PDB file of C-alpha atoms and ligand atoms in Angstrom:
ATOM      1  CA  UNK A 394       0.054   0.138   0.118  1.00  0.00           C
ATOM      2  CA  UNK A 395       1.241   3.028  -1.356  1.00  0.00           C
ATOM      3  CA  UNK A 396      -0.501   6.049   1.277  1.00  0.00           C
ATOM      4  CA  UNK A 397       0.683  10.263   2.085  1.00  0.00           C
ATOM      5  CA  UNK A 398      -0.188  11.136   5.805  1.00  0.00           C
ATOM      6  CA  UNK A 399      -0.672  15.163   5.747  1.00  0.00           C
ATOM      7  CA  UNK A 400      -1.217  16.659   8.388  1.00  0.00           C
ATOM      8  CA  UNK A 401       0.255  20.151  10.176  1.00  0.00           C
ATOM      9  CA  UNK A 402       2.526  20.658  12.590  1.00  0.00           C
ATOM     10  CA  UNK A 403       0.855  19.454  16.290  1.00  0.00           C
ATOM     11  CA  UNK A 404      -1.883  17.028  14.576  1.00  0.00           C
ATOM     12  CA  UNK A 405      -0.373  13.998  16.360  1.00  0.00           C
ATOM     13  CA  UNK A 406       1.006  12.619  12.570  1.00  0.00           C
ATOM     14  CA  UNK A 407       3.994  11.174  14.510  1.00  0.00           C
ATOM     15  CA  UNK A 408       1.635   9.054  17.087  1.00  0.00           C
ATOM     16  CA  UNK A 409      -0.425   7.636  14.366  1.00  0.00           C
ATOM     17  CA  UNK A 410       2.369   6.638  11.454  1.00  0.00           C
ATOM     18  CA  UNK A 411       3.813   4.349  14.021  1.00  0.00           C
ATOM     19  CA  UNK A 412       1.180   2.604  14.957  1.00  0.00           C
ATOM     20  CA  UNK A 413       0.118   2.998  10.997  1.00  0.00           C
ATOM     21  CA  UNK A 414       3.700   1.262  10.126  1.00  0.00           C
ATOM     22  CA  UNK A 415       3.431  -1.589  12.856  1.00  0.00           C
ATOM     23  CA  UNK A 416      -0.507  -1.865  11.550  1.00  0.00           C
ATOM     24  CA  UNK A 417      -0.016  -2.521   8.042  1.00  0.00           C
ATOM     25  CA  UNK A 418       3.349  -3.804   8.454  1.00  0.00           C
ATOM     26  CA  UNK A 419       4.834  -1.106   5.617  1.00  0.00           C
ATOM     27  CA  UNK A 420       8.427   1.122   5.487  1.00  0.00           C
ATOM     28  CA  UNK A 421       8.476   4.538   7.513  1.00  0.00           C
ATOM     29  CA  UNK A 422       9.251   7.171   4.666  1.00  0.00           C
ATOM     30  CA  UNK A 423       9.644  10.552   7.030  1.00  0.00           C
ATOM     31  CA  UNK A 424      11.353  13.163   5.979  1.00  0.00           C
ATOM     32  CA  UNK A 425      11.455  15.090   9.335  1.00  0.00           C
ATOM     33  CA  UNK A 426      13.892  11.929  10.459  1.00  0.00           C
ATOM     34  CA  UNK A 427      15.512  11.616   7.520  1.00  0.00           C
ATOM     35  CA  UNK A 428      16.582  15.413   7.250  1.00  0.00           C
ATOM     36  CA  UNK A 429      17.294  15.604  11.270  1.00  0.00           C
ATOM     37  CA  UNK A 430      19.162  13.031  10.266  1.00  0.00           C
ATOM     38  CA  UNK A 431      21.884  14.066   8.192  1.00  0.00           C
ATOM     39  CA  UNK A 432      25.045  14.752  10.032  1.00  0.00           C
ATOM     40  CA  UNK A 433      25.093  18.824  11.479  1.00  0.00           C
ATOM     41  CA  UNK A 434      29.134  19.171  11.273  1.00  0.00           C
ATOM     42  CA  UNK A 435      28.634  18.359   7.323  1.00  0.00           C
ATOM     43  CA  UNK A 436      28.363  20.368   4.640  1.00  0.00           C
ATOM     44  CA  UNK A 437      24.439  18.955   3.880  1.00  0.00           C
ATOM     45  CA  UNK A 438      23.703  19.010   7.085  1.00  0.00           C
ATOM     46  CA  UNK A 439      24.563  21.968   7.782  1.00  0.00           C
ATOM     47  CA  UNK A 440      22.185  23.421   5.078  1.00  0.00           C
ATOM     48  CA  UNK A 441      19.277  21.363   6.295  1.00  0.00           C
ATOM     49  CA  UNK A 442      19.912  22.877   9.431  1.00  0.00           C
ATOM     50  CA  UNK A 443      19.884  26.409   9.115  1.00  0.00           C
ATOM     51  CA  UNK A 444      16.309  25.559   7.059  1.00  0.00           C
ATOM     52  CA  UNK A 445      14.260  22.923   9.733  1.00  0.00           C
ATOM     53  CA  UNK A 446      15.964  25.356  13.454  1.00  0.00           C
ATOM     54  CA  UNK A 447      14.428  28.078  11.921  1.00  0.00           C
ATOM     55  CA  UNK A 448      11.361  26.476  11.131  1.00  0.00           C
ATOM     56  CA  UNK A 449      11.512  27.102   7.196  1.00  0.00           C
ATOM     57  CA  UNK A 450      11.819  23.986   5.143  1.00  0.00           C
ATOM     58  CA  UNK A 451      14.184  22.081   3.551  1.00  0.00           C
ATOM     59  CA  UNK A 452      14.625  23.042  -0.201  1.00  0.00           C
ATOM     60  CA  UNK A 453      13.059  20.671  -2.827  1.00  0.00           C
ATOM     61  CA  UNK A 454      16.395  20.081  -4.250  1.00  0.00           C
ATOM     62  CA  UNK A 455      17.477  18.415  -1.293  1.00  0.00           C
ATOM     63  CA  UNK A 456      15.020  16.888  -0.219  1.00  0.00           C
ATOM     64  CA  UNK A 457      14.177  15.129  -3.365  1.00  0.00           C
ATOM     65  CA  UNK A 458      17.325  12.883  -3.841  1.00  0.00           C
ATOM     66  CA  UNK A 459      16.653  11.883   0.215  1.00  0.00           C
ATOM     67  CA  UNK A 460      13.343  10.435  -0.800  1.00  0.00           C
ATOM     68  CA  UNK A 461      14.386   8.494  -4.371  1.00  0.00           C
ATOM     69  CA  UNK A 462      17.664   6.888  -2.792  1.00  0.00           C
ATOM     70  CA  UNK A 463      15.093   5.706  -0.269  1.00  0.00           C
ATOM     71  CA  UNK A 464      12.531   4.216  -2.281  1.00  0.00           C
ATOM     72  CA  UNK A 465      15.425   2.937  -4.827  1.00  0.00           C
ATOM     73  CA  UNK A 466      16.075   0.201  -1.259  1.00  0.00           C
ATOM     74  CA  UNK A 467      14.384  -3.248  -1.488  1.00  0.00           C
ATOM     75  CA  UNK A 468      12.389  -3.134   1.749  1.00  0.00           C
ATOM     76  CA  UNK A 469      10.121  -0.008  -0.217  1.00  0.00           C
ATOM     77  CA  UNK A 470       9.005  -1.915  -3.490  1.00  0.00           C
ATOM     78  CA  UNK A 471       5.831  -2.750  -2.730  1.00  0.00           C
ATOM     79  CA  UNK A 472       4.738   0.488  -0.697  1.00  0.00           C
ATOM     80  CA  UNK A 473       5.091   3.146   1.898  1.00  0.00           C
ATOM     81  CA  UNK A 474       3.674   5.702   4.290  1.00  0.00           C
ATOM     82  CA  UNK A 475       5.154   9.003   3.246  1.00  0.00           C
ATOM     83  CA  UNK A 476       5.017  11.075   6.594  1.00  0.00           C
ATOM     84  CA  UNK A 477       5.536  14.835   5.975  1.00  0.00           C
ATOM     85  CA  UNK A 478       6.465  14.342   2.412  1.00  0.00           C
ATOM     86  CA  UNK A 479       5.042  15.715   0.045  1.00  0.00           C
ATOM     87  CA  UNK A 480       5.400  19.678   1.711  1.00  0.00           C
ATOM     88  CA  UNK A 481       5.282  21.582  -1.430  1.00  0.00           C
ATOM     89  CA  UNK A 482       3.136  21.299  -4.496  1.00  0.00           C
ATOM     90  CA  UNK A 483       6.567  20.917  -6.488  1.00  0.00           C
ATOM     91  CA  UNK A 484       7.491  17.849  -4.656  1.00  0.00           C
ATOM     92  CA  UNK A 485       3.577  16.547  -5.310  1.00  0.00           C
ATOM     93  CA  UNK A 486       4.579  16.481  -8.819  1.00  0.00           C
ATOM     94  CA  UNK A 487       8.174  15.292  -8.312  1.00  0.00           C
ATOM     95  CA  UNK A 488       6.506  12.347  -6.818  1.00  0.00           C
ATOM     96  CA  UNK A 489       3.463  12.121  -9.027  1.00  0.00           C
ATOM     97  CA  UNK A 490       6.250  11.225 -11.974  1.00  0.00           C
ATOM     98  CA  UNK A 491       8.800   8.787 -10.068  1.00  0.00           C
ATOM     99  CA  UNK A 492       5.378   7.026  -9.383  1.00  0.00           C
ATOM    100  CA  UNK A 493       4.088   7.165 -12.617  1.00  0.00           C
ATOM    101  CA  UNK A 494       7.087   5.945 -14.182  1.00  0.00           C
ATOM    102  CA  UNK A 495       6.656   2.891 -11.779  1.00  0.00           C
ATOM    103  CA  UNK A 496       2.920   2.975 -12.325  1.00  0.00           C
ATOM    104  CA  UNK A 497       2.061   3.036  -8.947  1.00  0.00           C
ATOM    105  CA  UNK A 498      -0.791   4.952  -7.631  1.00  0.00           C
ATOM    106  CA  UNK A 499      -0.865   6.128  -4.429  1.00  0.00           C
ATOM    107  CA  UNK A 500      -3.672   4.681  -2.600  1.00  0.00           C
ATOM    108  CA  UNK A 501      -4.527   7.217  -0.044  1.00  0.00           C
ATOM    109  CA  UNK A 502      -4.054  10.408   1.228  1.00  0.00           C
ATOM    110  CA  UNK A 503      -4.634  11.032   4.867  1.00  0.00           C
ATOM    111  CA  UNK A 504      -5.210  14.359   5.694  1.00  0.00           C
ATOM    112  CA  UNK A 505      -5.237  14.331  10.182  1.00  0.00           C
ATOM    113  CA  UNK A 506      -6.999  17.598  10.365  1.00  0.00           C
ATOM    114  CA  UNK A 507      -6.988  19.838  14.082  1.00  0.00           C
ATOM    115  CA  UNK A 508      -8.163  23.098  14.695  1.00  0.00           C
ATOM    116  CA  UNK A 509      -5.628  26.087  14.492  1.00  0.00           C
ATOM    117  CA  UNK A 510      -6.116  27.395  18.359  1.00  0.00           C
ATOM    118  CA  UNK A 511      -5.257  23.412  19.169  1.00  0.00           C
ATOM    119  CA  UNK A 512      -2.673  23.169  17.630  1.00  0.00           C
ATOM    120  CA  UNK A 513      -0.785  26.043  18.750  1.00  0.00           C
ATOM    121  CA  UNK A 514      -1.368  25.477  22.245  1.00  0.00           C
ATOM    122  CA  UNK A 515      -0.443  21.160  21.780  1.00  0.00           C
ATOM    123  CA  UNK A 516       2.570  22.295  20.273  1.00  0.00           C
ATOM    124  CA  UNK A 517       3.376  25.122  23.425  1.00  0.00           C
ATOM    125  CA  UNK A 518       3.096  22.235  25.711  1.00  0.00           C
ATOM    126  CA  UNK A 519       5.413  19.543  23.560  1.00  0.00           C
ATOM    127  CA  UNK A 520       8.080  22.927  23.709  1.00  0.00           C
ATOM    128  CA  UNK A 521       8.257  22.458  27.096  1.00  0.00           C
ATOM    129  CA  UNK A 522       8.008  19.036  27.592  1.00  0.00           C
ATOM    130  CA  UNK A 523      10.815  17.903  25.039  1.00  0.00           C
ATOM    131  CA  UNK A 524      14.031  19.545  23.806  1.00  0.00           C
ATOM    132  CA  UNK A 525      13.409  20.389  20.259  1.00  0.00           C
ATOM    133  CA  UNK A 526      15.181  22.680  18.229  1.00  0.00           C
ATOM    134  CA  UNK A 527      12.368  23.795  16.455  1.00  0.00           C
ATOM    135  CA  UNK A 528      10.178  24.224  19.027  1.00  0.00           C
ATOM    136  CA  UNK A 529       9.968  27.411  20.226  1.00  0.00           C
ATOM    137  CA  UNK A 530       7.193  29.939  20.581  1.00  0.00           C
ATOM    138  CA  UNK A 531       8.674  31.871  17.094  1.00  0.00           C
ATOM    139  CA  UNK A 532       9.846  28.672  15.068  1.00  0.00           C
ATOM    140  CA  UNK A 533       6.233  26.858  16.125  1.00  0.00           C
ATOM    141  CA  UNK A 534       4.380  30.440  14.234  1.00  0.00           C
ATOM    142  CA  UNK A 535       6.472  29.925  11.554  1.00  0.00           C
ATOM    143  CA  UNK A 536       5.977  25.957  10.673  1.00  0.00           C
ATOM    144  CA  UNK A 537       2.182  26.967  10.865  1.00  0.00           C
ATOM    145  CA  UNK A 538       2.309  29.360   8.414  1.00  0.00           C
ATOM    146  CA  UNK A 539       4.687  27.350   6.249  1.00  0.00           C
ATOM    147  CA  UNK A 540       2.003  24.386   6.611  1.00  0.00           C
ATOM    148  CA  UNK A 541      -0.827  26.674   5.367  1.00  0.00           C
ATOM    149  CA  UNK A 542       0.909  28.647   2.426  1.00  0.00           C
ATOM    150  CA  UNK A 543       3.165  25.543   1.115  1.00  0.00           C
ATOM    151  CA  UNK A 544       1.953  21.711   2.407  1.00  0.00           C
ATOM    152  CA  UNK A 545      -2.139  23.411   1.943  1.00  0.00           C
ATOM    153  CA  UNK A 546      -1.847  23.633  -1.541  1.00  0.00           C
ATOM    154  CA  UNK A 547      -1.055  20.032  -1.700  1.00  0.00           C
ATOM    155  CA  UNK A 548      -4.140  18.634  -0.784  1.00  0.00           C
ATOM    156  CA  UNK A 549      -6.464  19.946  -2.877  1.00  0.00           C
ATOM    157  CA  UNK A 550      -4.027  18.683  -5.567  1.00  0.00           C
ATOM    158  CA  UNK A 551      -5.054  15.039  -4.290  1.00  0.00           C
ATOM    159  CA  UNK A 552      -8.448  16.653  -4.368  1.00  0.00           C
ATOM    160  CA  UNK A 553      -8.576  16.257  -7.431  1.00  0.00           C
ATOM    161  CA  UNK A 554      -6.757  13.164  -7.376  1.00  0.00           C
ATOM    162  CA  UNK A 555      -9.930  12.237  -5.604  1.00  0.00           C
ATOM    163  CA  UNK A 556      -7.838  10.339  -2.951  1.00  0.00           C
ATOM    164  CA  UNK A 557      -8.252  12.158  -0.279  1.00  0.00           C
ATOM    165  CA  UNK A 558      -9.336  10.465   3.417  1.00  0.00           C
ATOM    166  CA  UNK A 559      -9.744  12.771   5.922  1.00  0.00           C
ATOM    167  CA  UNK A 560      -9.320  12.310  10.329  1.00  0.00           C
ATOM    168  CA  UNK A 561     -10.443  14.590  12.708  1.00  0.00           C
ATOM    169  CA  UNK A 562      -7.162  14.779  14.489  1.00  0.00           C
ATOM    170  CA  UNK A 563      -9.193  16.390  17.999  1.00  0.00           C
ATOM    171  CA  UNK A 564     -10.267  13.445  19.517  1.00  0.00           C
ATOM    172  CA  UNK A 565      -8.122  11.118  21.956  1.00  0.00           C
ATOM    173  CA  UNK A 566      -4.974   9.180  19.896  1.00  0.00           C
ATOM    174  CA  UNK A 567      -7.071   5.897  20.176  1.00  0.00           C
ATOM    175  CA  UNK A 568      -9.893   6.979  18.014  1.00  0.00           C
ATOM    176  CA  UNK A 569      -7.911   9.074  15.712  1.00  0.00           C
ATOM    177  CA  UNK A 570      -6.939   5.687  14.537  1.00  0.00           C
ATOM    178  CA  UNK A 571     -10.088   3.706  14.654  1.00  0.00           C
ATOM    179  CA  UNK A 572     -11.153   6.098  12.317  1.00  0.00           C
ATOM    180  CA  UNK A 573      -7.766   5.631  10.273  1.00  0.00           C
ATOM    181  CA  UNK A 574      -8.245   1.615  10.090  1.00  0.00           C
ATOM    182  CA  UNK A 575     -11.900   2.107   9.410  1.00  0.00           C
ATOM    183  CA  UNK A 576     -11.492   4.921   6.641  1.00  0.00           C
ATOM    184  CA  UNK A 577      -8.496   2.414   4.950  1.00  0.00           C
ATOM    185  CA  UNK A 578     -10.932  -0.267   4.914  1.00  0.00           C
ATOM    186  CA  UNK A 579     -13.828   1.072   3.676  1.00  0.00           C
ATOM    187  CA  UNK A 580     -11.776   2.167   0.228  1.00  0.00           C
ATOM    188  CA  UNK A 581     -10.198  -1.438   0.135  1.00  0.00           C
TER     189      UNK A 581
HETATM  190  P1  ADP B1617       6.375  18.736  12.019  1.00  0.00           P
HETATM  191  O1  ADP B1617       5.333  17.592  11.094  1.00  0.00           O
HETATM  192  O2  ADP B1617       6.162  18.561  13.939  1.00  0.00           O
HETATM  193  O3  ADP B1617       6.801  19.705  11.525  1.00  0.00           O
HETATM  194  P2  ADP B1617       8.627  16.960  10.875  1.00  0.00           P
HETATM  195  O4  ADP B1617       9.334  15.956  10.978  1.00  0.00           O
HETATM  196  O5  ADP B1617       7.745  16.322   9.948  1.00  0.00           O
HETATM  197  O6  ADP B1617       7.866  17.653  11.715  1.00  0.00           O
HETATM  198  O7  ADP B1617       9.502  18.146   9.879  1.00  0.00           O
HETATM  199  C1  ADP B1617      10.271  18.789  10.677  1.00  0.00           C
HETATM  200  C2  ADP B1617      10.945  19.659  10.043  1.00  0.00           C
HETATM  201  O8  ADP B1617      12.093  19.120   8.354  1.00  0.00           O
HETATM  202  C3  ADP B1617      10.371  20.754   9.203  1.00  0.00           C
HETATM  203  O9  ADP B1617       9.648  21.706   9.960  1.00  0.00           O
HETATM  204  C4  ADP B1617      11.029  20.878   7.952  1.00  0.00           C
HETATM  205  O10 ADP B1617      11.771  22.328   8.165  1.00  0.00           O
HETATM  206  C5  ADP B1617      12.002  19.982   7.586  1.00  0.00           C
HETATM  207  N1  ADP B1617      10.858  19.280   6.592  1.00  0.00           N
HETATM  208  C6  ADP B1617      10.377  17.794   7.141  1.00  0.00           C
HETATM  209  N2  ADP B1617       9.723  17.245   5.825  1.00  0.00           N
HETATM  210  C7  ADP B1617      10.262  18.211   5.093  1.00  0.00           C
HETATM  211  C8  ADP B1617      10.312  17.863   3.201  1.00  0.00           C
HETATM  212  N3  ADP B1617       9.342  17.119   3.195  1.00  0.00           N
HETATM  213  N4  ADP B1617      10.331  19.503   2.742  1.00  0.00           N
HETATM  214  C9  ADP B1617      11.468  19.858   2.702  1.00  0.00           C
HETATM  215  N5  ADP B1617      11.192  20.359   4.278  1.00  0.00           N
HETATM  216  C10 ADP B1617      10.629  18.865   4.672  1.00  0.00           C
END
């Protein structure tokens, strides 16, 4: 199964993605994780950090090679869960191109939606508890704004393809997961 998971920062995407990869036994392709894993001492890592640390998106020309390299690996031949990717319409178009060449179709695009005020309070709470470099008031606002302007249009791109499944993220995590599973089952 090929699944794209889209949701704003703070929606609970990370939690649901780990449950989903376990339930479906498919590889988890998280561009956020892959970008954070680039060595901060390397030239590439420094460039990546200069974007991530201030809440901006890493440039497409850096993200795409990381994704295509991962997709070439053996475990990704039958499907994967794209988490945090594509995040721009350009990335979505590049992914379409890559998949069309291989005669692969995205089965479903999960959109986990949560109201803006709830997101903000969740992210501020997480900032207190964790020590993620991009979780402070300034970068949180930047990431929400980047989502609104650059990633929300990706949803329109997939709505036009007719494969979006809307999930209400403002519920307990177990309920959210149930909704995801029942939504996926209805599509089978
Ligand atoms: P969150 O969903 O909380 O924003 P992620 O781990 O998905 O967390 O992403 C963290 C940061 O990594 C983003 O703010 C962005 O800077 C960078 N990033 C992740 N995925 C992409 C992508 N597909 N394109 C560009 N930048 C990305």
